[in-house]
Short mmCIF file of C-alpha atoms in Angstrom, two decimals:
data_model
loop_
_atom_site.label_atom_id
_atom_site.label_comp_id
_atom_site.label_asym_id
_atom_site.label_seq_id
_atom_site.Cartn_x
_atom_site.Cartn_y
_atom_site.Cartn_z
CA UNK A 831 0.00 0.00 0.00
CA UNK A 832 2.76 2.40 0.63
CA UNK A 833 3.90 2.43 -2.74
CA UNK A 834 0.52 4.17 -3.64
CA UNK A 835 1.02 6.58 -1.56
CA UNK A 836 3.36 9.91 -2.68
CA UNK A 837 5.77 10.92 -0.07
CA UNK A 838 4.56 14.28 1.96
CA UNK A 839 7.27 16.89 0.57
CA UNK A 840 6.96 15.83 -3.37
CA UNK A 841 5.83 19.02 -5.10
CA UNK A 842 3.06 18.48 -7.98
CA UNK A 843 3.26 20.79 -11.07
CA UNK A 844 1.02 21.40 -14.61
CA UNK A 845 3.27 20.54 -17.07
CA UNK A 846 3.93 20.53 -20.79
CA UNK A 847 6.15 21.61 -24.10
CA UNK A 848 5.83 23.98 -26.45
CA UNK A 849 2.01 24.73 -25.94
CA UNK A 850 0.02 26.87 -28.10
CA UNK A 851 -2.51 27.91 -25.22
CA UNK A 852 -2.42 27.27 -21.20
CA UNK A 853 -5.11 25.38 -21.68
CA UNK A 854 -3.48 22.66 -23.13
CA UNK A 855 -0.92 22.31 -20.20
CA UNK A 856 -3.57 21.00 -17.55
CA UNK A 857 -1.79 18.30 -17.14
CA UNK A 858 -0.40 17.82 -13.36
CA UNK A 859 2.73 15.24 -12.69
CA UNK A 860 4.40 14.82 -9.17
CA UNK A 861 7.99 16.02 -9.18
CA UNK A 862 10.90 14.50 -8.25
CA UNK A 863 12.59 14.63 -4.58
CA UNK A 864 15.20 17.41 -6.06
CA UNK A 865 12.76 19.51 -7.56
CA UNK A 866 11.66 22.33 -5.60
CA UNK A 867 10.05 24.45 -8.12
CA UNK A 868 7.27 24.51 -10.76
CA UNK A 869 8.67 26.74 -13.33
CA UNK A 870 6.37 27.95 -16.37
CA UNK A 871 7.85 29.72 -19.47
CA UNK A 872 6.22 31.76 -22.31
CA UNK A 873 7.69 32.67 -25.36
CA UNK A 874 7.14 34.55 -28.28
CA UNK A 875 8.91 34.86 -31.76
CA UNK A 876 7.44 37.26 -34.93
CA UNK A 877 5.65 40.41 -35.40
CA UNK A 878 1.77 41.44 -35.42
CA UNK A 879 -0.62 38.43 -36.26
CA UNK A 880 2.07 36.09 -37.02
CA UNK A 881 3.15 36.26 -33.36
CA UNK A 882 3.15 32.35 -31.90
CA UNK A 883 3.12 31.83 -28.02
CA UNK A 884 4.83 28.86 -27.03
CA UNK A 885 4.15 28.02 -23.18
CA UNK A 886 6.17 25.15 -21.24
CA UNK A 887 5.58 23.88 -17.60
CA UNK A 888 7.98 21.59 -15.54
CA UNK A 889 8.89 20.49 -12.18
CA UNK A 890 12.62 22.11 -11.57
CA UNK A 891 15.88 21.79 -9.17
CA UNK A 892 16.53 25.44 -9.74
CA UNK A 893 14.35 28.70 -10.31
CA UNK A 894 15.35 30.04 -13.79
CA UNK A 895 13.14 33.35 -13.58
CA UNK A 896 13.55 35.96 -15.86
CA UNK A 897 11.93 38.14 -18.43
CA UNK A 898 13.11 39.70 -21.70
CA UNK A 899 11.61 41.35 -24.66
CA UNK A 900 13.97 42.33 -27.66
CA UNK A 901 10.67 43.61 -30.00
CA UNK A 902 10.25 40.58 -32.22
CA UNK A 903 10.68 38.07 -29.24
CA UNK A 904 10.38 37.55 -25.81
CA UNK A 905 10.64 34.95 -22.97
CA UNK A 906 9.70 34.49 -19.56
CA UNK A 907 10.19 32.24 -16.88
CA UNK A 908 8.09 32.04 -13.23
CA UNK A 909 8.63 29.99 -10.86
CA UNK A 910 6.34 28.97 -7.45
CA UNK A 911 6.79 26.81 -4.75
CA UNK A 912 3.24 25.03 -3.91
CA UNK A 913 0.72 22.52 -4.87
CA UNK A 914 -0.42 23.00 -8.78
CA UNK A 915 0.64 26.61 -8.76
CA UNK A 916 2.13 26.59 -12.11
CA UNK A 917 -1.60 26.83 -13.50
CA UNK A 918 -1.59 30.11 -15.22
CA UNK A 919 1.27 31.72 -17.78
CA UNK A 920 4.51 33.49 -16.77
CA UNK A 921 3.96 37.09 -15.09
CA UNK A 922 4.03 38.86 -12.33
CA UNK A 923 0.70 38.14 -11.86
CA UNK A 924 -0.26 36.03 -8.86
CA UNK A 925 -2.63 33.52 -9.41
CA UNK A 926 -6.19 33.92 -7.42
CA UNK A 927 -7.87 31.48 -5.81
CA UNK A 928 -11.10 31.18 -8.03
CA UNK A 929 -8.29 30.54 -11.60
CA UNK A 930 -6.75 27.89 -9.35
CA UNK A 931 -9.65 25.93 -8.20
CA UNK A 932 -11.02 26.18 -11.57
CA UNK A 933 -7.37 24.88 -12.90
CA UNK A 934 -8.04 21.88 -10.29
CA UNK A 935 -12.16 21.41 -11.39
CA UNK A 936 -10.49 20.80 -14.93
CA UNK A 937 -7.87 18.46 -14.06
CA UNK A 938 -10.58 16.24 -11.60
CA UNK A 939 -12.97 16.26 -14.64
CA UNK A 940 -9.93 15.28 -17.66
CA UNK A 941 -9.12 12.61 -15.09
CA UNK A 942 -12.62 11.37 -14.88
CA UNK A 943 -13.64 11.64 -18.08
CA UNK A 944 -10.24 9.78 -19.46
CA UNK A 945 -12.04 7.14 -16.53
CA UNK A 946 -8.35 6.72 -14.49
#
């Protein structure tokens, strides 16, 4: 039975690679011992309407924040520290309660409906 169960200090992060749209990184995966970070990253490469957001989200070691725009490209990085709180894009936005719940709501019902 113990191996179900997920040792009490593991950290839990959304991730994914190269997304399109945060919505497609509700995906949640418990991190490894070392990792003490969920770090999320948007970029952005082009000009006007051919501008293409790529977001990422990953369990991490070390906090890589940062946060530069040269005109026709940009990248960010954010990093947090709790439960799932990787759920919305890179910026110095904090996450509210009511986004993360509904973050969770969404993962409980993929889960559900995928019949795990």
């Amino acid at each position: 039975m113990s191996s179900f169960v997920e040792p009490a200090d593991s950290l839990t992060c959304y991730v994914c690679d190269k997304e399109k749209s945060n919505w497609s990184c509700l995906k949640s995966q418990t991190c490894d011992k070392e990792d003490k970070y969920c770090v999320t990253t948007h970029s952005t490469v082009g000009l006007g309407k051919d501008k293409e957001p790529h977001i990422s989200k990953y369990c991490s070691p070390l906090c890589p924040e940062t946060n530069l725009n040269i005109g026709i490209a940009s990248f960010s990085a954010s990093c947090c520290e709790s439960f799932l709180c990787n759920l919305s894009g890179a910026s110095s936005v904090k996450t509210s309660y009511t986004v993360m719940a509904a973050g969770i709501l969404a993962s409980l019902l993929y889960v559900l409906r995928a019949g795990l």
